[in-house]
Coordinates of C-alpha atoms and ligand atoms in Angstrom, one line a residue:
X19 CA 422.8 164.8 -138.8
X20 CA 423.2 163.1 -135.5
X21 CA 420.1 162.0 -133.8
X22 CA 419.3 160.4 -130.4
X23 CA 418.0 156.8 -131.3
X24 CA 416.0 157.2 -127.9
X25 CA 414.2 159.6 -128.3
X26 CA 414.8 161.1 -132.0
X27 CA 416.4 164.4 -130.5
X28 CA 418.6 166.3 -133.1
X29 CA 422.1 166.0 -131.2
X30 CA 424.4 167.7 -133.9
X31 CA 425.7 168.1 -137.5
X32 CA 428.9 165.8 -137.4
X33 CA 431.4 163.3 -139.3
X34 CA 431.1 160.1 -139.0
X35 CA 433.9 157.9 -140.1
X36 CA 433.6 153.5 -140.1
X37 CA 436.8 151.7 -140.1
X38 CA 435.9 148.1 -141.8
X39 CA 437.7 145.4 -139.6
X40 CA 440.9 145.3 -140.3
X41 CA 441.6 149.2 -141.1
X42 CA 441.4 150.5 -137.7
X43 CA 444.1 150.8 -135.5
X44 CA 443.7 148.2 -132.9
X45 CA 442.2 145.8 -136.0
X46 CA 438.5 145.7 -134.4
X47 CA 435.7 147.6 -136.4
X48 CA 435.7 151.1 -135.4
X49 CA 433.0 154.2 -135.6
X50 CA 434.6 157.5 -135.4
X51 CA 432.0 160.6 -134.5
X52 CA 433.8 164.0 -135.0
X53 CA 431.3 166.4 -133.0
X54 CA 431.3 170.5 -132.8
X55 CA 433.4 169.8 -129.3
X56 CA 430.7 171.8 -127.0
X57 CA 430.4 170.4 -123.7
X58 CA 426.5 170.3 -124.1
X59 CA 427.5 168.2 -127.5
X60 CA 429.7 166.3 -126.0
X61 CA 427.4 165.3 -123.3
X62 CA 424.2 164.7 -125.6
X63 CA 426.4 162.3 -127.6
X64 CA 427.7 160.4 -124.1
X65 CA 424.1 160.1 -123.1
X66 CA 422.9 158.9 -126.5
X67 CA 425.6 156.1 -126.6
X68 CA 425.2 155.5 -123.0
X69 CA 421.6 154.1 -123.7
X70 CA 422.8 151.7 -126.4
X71 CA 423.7 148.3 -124.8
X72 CA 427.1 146.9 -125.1
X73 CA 428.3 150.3 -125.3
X74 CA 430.9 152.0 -122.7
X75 CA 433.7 153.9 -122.3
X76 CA 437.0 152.9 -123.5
X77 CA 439.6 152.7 -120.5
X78 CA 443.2 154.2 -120.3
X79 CA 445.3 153.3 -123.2
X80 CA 442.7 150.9 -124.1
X81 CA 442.8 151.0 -127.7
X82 CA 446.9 150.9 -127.5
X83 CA 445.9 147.5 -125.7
X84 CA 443.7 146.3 -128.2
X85 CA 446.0 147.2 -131.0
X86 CA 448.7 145.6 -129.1
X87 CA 446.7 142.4 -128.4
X88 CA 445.6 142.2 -132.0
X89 CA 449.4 142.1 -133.1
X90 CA 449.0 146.0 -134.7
X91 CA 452.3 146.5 -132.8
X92 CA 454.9 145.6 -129.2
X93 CA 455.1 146.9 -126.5
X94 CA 458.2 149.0 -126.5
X95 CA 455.9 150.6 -129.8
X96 CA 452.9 151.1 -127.8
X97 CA 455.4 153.0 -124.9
X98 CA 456.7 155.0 -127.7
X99 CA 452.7 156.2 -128.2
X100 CA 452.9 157.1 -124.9
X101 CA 455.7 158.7 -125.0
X102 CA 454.8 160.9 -128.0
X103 CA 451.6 161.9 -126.2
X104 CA 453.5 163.1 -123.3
X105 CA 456.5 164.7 -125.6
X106 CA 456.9 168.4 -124.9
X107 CA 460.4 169.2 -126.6
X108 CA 461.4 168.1 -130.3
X109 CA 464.1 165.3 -128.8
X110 CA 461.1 164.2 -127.0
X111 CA 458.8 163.5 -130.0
X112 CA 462.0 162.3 -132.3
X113 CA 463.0 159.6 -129.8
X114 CA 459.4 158.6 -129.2
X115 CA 458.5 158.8 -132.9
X116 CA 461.5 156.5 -133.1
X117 CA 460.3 154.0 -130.5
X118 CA 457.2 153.8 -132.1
X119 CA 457.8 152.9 -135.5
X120 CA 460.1 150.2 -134.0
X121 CA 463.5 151.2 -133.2
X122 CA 463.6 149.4 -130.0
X123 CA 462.0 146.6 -131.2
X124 CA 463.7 145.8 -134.8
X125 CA 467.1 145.4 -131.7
X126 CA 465.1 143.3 -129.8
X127 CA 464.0 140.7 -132.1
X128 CA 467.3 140.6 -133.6
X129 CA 469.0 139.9 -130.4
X130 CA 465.9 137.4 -129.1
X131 CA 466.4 135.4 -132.9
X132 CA 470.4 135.1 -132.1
X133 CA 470.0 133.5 -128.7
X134 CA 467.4 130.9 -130.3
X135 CA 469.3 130.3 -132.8
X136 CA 472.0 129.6 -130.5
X137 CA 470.0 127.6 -128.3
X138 CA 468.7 125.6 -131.3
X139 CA 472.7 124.6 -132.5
X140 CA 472.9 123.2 -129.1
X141 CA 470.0 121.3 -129.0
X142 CA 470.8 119.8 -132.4
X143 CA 474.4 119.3 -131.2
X144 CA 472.6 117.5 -127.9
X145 CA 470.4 115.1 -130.0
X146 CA 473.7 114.4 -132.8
X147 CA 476.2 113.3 -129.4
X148 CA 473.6 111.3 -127.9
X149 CA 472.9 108.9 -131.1
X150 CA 476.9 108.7 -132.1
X151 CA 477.6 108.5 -128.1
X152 CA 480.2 111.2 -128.0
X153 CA 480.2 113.7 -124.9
X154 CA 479.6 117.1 -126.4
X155 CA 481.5 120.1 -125.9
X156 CA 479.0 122.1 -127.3
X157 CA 479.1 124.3 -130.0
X158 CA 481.7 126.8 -130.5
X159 CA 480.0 129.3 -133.3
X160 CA 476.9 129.2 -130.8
X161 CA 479.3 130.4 -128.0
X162 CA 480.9 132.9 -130.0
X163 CA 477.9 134.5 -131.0
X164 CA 476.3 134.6 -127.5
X165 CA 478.9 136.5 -126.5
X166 CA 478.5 139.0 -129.5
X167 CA 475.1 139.5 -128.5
X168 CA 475.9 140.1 -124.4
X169 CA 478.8 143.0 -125.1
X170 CA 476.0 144.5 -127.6
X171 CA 473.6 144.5 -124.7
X172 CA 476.0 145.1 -121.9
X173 CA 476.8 148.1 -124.2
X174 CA 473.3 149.8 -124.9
X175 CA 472.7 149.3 -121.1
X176 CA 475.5 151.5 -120.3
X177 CA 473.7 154.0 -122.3
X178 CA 470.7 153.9 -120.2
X179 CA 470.7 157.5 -118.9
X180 CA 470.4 159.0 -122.4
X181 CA 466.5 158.3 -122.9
X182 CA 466.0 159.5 -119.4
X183 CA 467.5 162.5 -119.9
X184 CA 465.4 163.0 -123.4
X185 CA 462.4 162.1 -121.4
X186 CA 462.7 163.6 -117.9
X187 CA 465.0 166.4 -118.5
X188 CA 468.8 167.0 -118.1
X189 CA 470.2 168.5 -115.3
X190 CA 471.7 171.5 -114.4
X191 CA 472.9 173.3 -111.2
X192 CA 474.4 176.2 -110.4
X193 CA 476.4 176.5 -107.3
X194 CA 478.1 179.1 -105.6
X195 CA 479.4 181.0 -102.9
X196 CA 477.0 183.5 -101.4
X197 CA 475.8 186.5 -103.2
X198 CA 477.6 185.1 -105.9
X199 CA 474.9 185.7 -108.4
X200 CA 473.0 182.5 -108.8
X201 CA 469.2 183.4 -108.4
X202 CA 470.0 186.5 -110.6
X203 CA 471.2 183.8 -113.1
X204 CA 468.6 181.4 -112.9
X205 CA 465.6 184.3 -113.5
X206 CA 467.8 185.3 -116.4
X207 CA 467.8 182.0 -118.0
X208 CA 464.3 181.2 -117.0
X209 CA 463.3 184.8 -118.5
X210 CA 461.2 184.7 -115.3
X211 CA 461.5 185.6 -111.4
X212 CA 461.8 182.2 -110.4
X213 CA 464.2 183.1 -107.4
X214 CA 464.4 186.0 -104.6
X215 CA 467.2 188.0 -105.5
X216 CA 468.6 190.4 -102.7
X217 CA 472.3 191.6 -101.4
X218 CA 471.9 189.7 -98.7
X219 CA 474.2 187.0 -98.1
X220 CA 472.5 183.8 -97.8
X221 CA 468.9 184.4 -99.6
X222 CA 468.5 181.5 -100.8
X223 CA 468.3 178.1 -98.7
X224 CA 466.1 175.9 -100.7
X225 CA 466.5 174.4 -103.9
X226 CA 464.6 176.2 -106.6
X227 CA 463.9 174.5 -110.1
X228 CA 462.8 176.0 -113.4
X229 CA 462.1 173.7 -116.5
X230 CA 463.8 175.0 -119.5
X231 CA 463.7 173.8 -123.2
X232 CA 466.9 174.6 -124.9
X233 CA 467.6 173.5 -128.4
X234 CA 464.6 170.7 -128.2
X235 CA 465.8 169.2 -125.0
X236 CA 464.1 169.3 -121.7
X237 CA 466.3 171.0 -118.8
X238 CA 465.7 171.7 -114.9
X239 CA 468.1 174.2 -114.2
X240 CA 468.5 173.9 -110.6
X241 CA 469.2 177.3 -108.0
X242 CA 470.8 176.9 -104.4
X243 CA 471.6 178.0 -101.1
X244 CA 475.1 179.5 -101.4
X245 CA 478.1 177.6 -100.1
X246 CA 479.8 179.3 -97.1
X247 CA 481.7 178.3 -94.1
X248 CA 479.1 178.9 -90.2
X249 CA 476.7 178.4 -91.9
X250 CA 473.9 177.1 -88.8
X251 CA 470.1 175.4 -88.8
X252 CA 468.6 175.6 -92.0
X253 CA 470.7 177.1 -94.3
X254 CA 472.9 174.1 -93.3
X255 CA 470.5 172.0 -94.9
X256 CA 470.3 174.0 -97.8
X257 CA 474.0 173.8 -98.4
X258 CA 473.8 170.1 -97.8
X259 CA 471.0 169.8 -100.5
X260 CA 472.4 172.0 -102.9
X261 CA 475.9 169.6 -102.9
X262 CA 473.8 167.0 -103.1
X263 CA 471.7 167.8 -106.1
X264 CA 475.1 169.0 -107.5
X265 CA 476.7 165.5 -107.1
X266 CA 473.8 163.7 -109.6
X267 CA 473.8 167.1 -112.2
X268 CA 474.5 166.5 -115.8
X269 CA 476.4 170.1 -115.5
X270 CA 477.7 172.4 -112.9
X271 CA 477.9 176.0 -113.7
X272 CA 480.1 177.3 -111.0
X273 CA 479.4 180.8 -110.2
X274 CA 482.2 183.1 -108.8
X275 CA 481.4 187.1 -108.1
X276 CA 484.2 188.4 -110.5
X277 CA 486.2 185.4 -110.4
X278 CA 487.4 182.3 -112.3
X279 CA 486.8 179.6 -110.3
X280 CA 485.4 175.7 -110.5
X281 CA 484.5 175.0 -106.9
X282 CA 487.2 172.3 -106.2
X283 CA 485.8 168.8 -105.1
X284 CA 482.8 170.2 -104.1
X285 CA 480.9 167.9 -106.7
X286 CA 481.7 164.0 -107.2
X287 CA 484.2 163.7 -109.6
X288 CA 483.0 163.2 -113.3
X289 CA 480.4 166.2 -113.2
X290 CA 481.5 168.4 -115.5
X291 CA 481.9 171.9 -113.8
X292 CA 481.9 175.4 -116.1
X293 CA 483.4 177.9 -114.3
X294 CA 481.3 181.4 -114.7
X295 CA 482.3 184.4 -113.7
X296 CA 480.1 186.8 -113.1
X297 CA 478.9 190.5 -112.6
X298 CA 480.9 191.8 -115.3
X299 CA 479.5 194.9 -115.5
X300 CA 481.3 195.7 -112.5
X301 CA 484.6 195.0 -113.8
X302 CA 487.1 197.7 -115.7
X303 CA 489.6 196.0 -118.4
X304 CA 492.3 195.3 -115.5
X305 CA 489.6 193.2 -113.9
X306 CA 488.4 190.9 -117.2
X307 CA 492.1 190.2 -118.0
X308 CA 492.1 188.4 -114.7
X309 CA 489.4 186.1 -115.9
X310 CA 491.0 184.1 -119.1
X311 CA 490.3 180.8 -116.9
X312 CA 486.8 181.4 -116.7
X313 CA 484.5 179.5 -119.4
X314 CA 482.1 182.2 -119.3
X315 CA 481.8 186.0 -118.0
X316 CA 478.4 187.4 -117.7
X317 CA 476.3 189.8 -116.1
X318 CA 472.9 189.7 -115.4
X319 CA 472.6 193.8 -115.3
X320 CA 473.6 194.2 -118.9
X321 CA 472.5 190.5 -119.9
X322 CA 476.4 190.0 -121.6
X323 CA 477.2 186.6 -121.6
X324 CA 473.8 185.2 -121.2
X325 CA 473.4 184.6 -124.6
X326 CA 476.7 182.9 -125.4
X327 CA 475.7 180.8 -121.9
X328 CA 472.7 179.9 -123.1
X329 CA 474.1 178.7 -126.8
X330 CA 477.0 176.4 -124.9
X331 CA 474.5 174.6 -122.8
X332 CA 472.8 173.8 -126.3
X333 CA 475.4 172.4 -127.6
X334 CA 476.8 170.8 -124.4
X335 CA 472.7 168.9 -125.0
X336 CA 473.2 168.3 -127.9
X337 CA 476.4 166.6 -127.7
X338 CA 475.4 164.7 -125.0
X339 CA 472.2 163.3 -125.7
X340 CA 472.4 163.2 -129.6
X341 CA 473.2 160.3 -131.3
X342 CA 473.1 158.3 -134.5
X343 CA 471.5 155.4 -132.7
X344 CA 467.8 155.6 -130.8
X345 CA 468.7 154.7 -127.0
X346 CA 467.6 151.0 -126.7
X347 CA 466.9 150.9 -123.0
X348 CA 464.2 153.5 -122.8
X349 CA 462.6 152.4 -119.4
X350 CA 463.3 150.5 -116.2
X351 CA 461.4 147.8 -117.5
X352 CA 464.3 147.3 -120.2
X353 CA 467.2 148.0 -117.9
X354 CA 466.1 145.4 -115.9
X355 CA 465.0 142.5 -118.5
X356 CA 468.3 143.2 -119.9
X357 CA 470.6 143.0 -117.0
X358 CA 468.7 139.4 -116.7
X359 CA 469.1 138.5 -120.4
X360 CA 472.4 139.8 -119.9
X361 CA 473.2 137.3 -116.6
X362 CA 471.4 134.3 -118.2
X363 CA 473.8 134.5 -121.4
X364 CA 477.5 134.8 -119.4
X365 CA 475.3 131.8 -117.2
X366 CA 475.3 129.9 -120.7
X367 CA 478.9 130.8 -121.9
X368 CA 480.7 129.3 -118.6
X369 CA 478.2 126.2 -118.3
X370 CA 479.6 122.9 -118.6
X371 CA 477.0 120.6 -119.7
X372 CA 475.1 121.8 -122.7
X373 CA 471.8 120.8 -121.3
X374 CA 472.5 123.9 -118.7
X375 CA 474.0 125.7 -121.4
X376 CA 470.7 125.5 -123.3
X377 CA 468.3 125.8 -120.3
X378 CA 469.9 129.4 -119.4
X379 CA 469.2 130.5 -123.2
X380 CA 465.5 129.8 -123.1
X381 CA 466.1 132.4 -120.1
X382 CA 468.0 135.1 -121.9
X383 CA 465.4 134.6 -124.8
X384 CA 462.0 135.1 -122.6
X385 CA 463.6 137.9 -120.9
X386 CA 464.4 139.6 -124.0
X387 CA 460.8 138.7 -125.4
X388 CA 459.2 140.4 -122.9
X389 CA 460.6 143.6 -123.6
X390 CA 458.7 143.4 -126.8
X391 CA 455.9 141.7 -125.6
X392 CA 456.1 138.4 -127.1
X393 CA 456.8 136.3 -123.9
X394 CA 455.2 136.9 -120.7
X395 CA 453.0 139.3 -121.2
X396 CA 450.2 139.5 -118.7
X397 CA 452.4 140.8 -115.8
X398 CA 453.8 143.8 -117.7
X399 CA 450.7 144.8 -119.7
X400 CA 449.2 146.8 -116.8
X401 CA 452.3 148.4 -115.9
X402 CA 452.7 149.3 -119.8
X403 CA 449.2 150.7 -120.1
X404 CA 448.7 152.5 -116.5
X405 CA 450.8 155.6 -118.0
X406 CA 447.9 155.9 -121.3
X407 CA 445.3 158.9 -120.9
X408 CA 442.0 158.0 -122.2
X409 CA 441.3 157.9 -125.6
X410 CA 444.3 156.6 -126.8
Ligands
LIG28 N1 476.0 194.7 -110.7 C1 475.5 193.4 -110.7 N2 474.9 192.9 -109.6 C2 474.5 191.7 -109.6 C3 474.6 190.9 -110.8 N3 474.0 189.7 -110.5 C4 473.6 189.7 -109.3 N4 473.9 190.9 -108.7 C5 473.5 191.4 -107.4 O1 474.2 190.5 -106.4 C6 473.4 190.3 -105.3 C7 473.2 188.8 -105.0 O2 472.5 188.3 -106.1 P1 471.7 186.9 -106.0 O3 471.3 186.5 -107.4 O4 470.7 187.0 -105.0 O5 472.9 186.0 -105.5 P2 472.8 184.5 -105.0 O6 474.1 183.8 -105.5 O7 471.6 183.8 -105.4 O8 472.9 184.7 -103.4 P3 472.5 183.7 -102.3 O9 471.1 183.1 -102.6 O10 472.4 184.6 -101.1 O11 473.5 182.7 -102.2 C8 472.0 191.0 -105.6 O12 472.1 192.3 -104.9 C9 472.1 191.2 -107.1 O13 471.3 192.3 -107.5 C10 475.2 191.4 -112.0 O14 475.4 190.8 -113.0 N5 475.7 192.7 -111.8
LIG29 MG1 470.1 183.0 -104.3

């Protein structure tokens, strides 16, 4: 029974749970109440604790801190608590399960280890030339290896859009001529009426989103303003928008009204277009022969097609963003201590006099340590632990 020390007042039947020093999760001793979650409860248990001095509430993320301050885990672990808070599909929660039980760090250490060790051959090789007097051209093992350990982070950087696409979503668009059948599509996929849908040409002029998750991954399928030719005042714009969002899509799915086409260079090259025919239901068997070249004929009448849609852009997700190997750049933050690390280390590998060579190394190594925490930290922490909710 839970009582106010104050003023004795029965406040509810509840758990209590103590965590000696040492058994908690940020290390620090910890009482756990676990209340009947009432508001009224709630608040009678605030007030009691309120009146005991020394007491307050914790801040955002403040026990994340406190376990990261007491050594419990890094930083790229605490993110990955973050991220499994905020995780809505399964890729979501596997990649941030993944990041918190040290995928990103275990690659981080390793690399941060090499470049001291590399740094330490020098320094060795520095101290050995000065007492025989011999100019050193300094170590060709600790060269080698710097190298190994720039292509491996040169490499994981050009992977960098993966964890934003598990995180924020890929993206799809549909584009189209007028009346071509997008907004039907898009309510079909969404199993909502996301979109106006009408006969008339030109309906829609704004982009129009709808946040899918298909096989585990997150997806904003994205509906336009039908391309056409005259087009004046806003519906202009919408037409320049809908290119644009097209232009930074993970997939097109090119809509034709009974026809097989992809929409030539209307997207940047590298966009991967589907051509979709659609409005099948209109169609007699003369009609379907003439669509072979289309990747997909449906109809949003009868719902053929949508299905078999719906299963590609799975796998197309799945294929894309799956991989053996966690994605080591997960944030900004990484990206850019990388591409740093990344500069310092070629900075070592071309520098003449070891003492340089050395000097850019400690650079590469901080950078790299303050992905994980270990270097540097007092400028990042805030940034880290802004994105917590309270109580974690
Ligand atoms: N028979 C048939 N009609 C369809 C199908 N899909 C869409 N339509 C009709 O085609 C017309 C245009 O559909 P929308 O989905 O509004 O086309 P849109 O591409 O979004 O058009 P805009 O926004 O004007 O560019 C509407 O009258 C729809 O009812 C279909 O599968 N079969
Ligand atoms: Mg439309």
């Amino acid at each position: 029974m839970l009582t106010d020390p104050a003023s004795g007042e029965r406040i509810d039947e509840a758990l209590v749970l103590r965590f000696a020093a040492g058994a908690s999760a940020t290390g620090e001793p910890v009482a756990e109440f676990h209340v009947h979650g009432g508001r009224a409860v709630v608040q009678a248990l605030f007030s009691a604790l309120d009146a005991v001095e020394g007491l307050r509430p914790a801040g955002r993320g403040e026990f994340t801190r406190r376990a990261f301050l007491s050594g419990r885990l890094d930083l790229t672990e605490a993110e990955g608590i973050a991220d499994l808070v905020a995780a809505e599909t399964d890729a979501q929660r596997r990649f941030a399960l993944g990041q918190m039980s040290g995928s990103i760090r275990t690659q981080y250490e390793s690399w941060r280890d090499r470049v001291v060790r590399a740094r330490g051959l020098i320094e060795a090789e520095l101290d050995f030339s000065e007492e025989e007097g011999i100019a050193g051209a300094w170590s060709a093992m600790a060269k080698a290896d710097i190298q190994v350990v720039a292509a491996e982070m040169r490499a994981a950087m050009a992977d960098l859009g993966r964890a934003d696409r598990i995180r924020d979503g890929a993206e799809v668009v549909i584009l189209g001529a007028v009346n071509a059948g997008k907004s039907s599509l898009i309510n079909a996929l969404a199993r909502r009426d996301v979109a106006i849908v009408s006969p008339e040409a030109g309906t829609t002029r704004d982009l129009v989103e709808a946040v899918l998750d298909l096989a585990g991954y997150r997806v904003t399928l994205v509906d336009t303003a039908g391309l056409r030719e005259g087009a004046g005042g806003v519906e202009r714009e919408g037409i320049r928008r809908a290119r644009a969002r097209g232009d930074g899509a993970d997939l097109v799915l090119w809509l034709a009204d009974r026809g097989a086409e992809r929409g030539d260079g209307v997207v940047a090259a590298g966009v991967p277009v589907w051509a979709v025919a659609t409005k099948a239901d209109l169609l007699d068997d003369h009609g379907r022969r003439k669509l072979q070249a289309a990747d997909h004929v449906i109809s949003t009448a009868t719902g053929e097609g949508i299905d078999g849609l719906l299963d590609a852009l799975a796998r197309f997700l799945d294929a894309t963003l799956r991989s053996a190997e966690p994605p080591l750049v997960a944030r900004a933050r990484h990206r850019s201590a990388l591409a740093e690390a990344v500069a310092a280390l070629d900075k070592a590998v071309v520098a003449h006099a070891p003492e340089l060579a050395a000097e850019s190394l400690r650079v590469a190594a901080d950078r790299i340590g303050s992905v994980t925490g270990r270097v540097g930290v007092e400028d990042v922490l805030d940034v880290v632990f802004r994105e917590f909710c309270v109580g974690k």
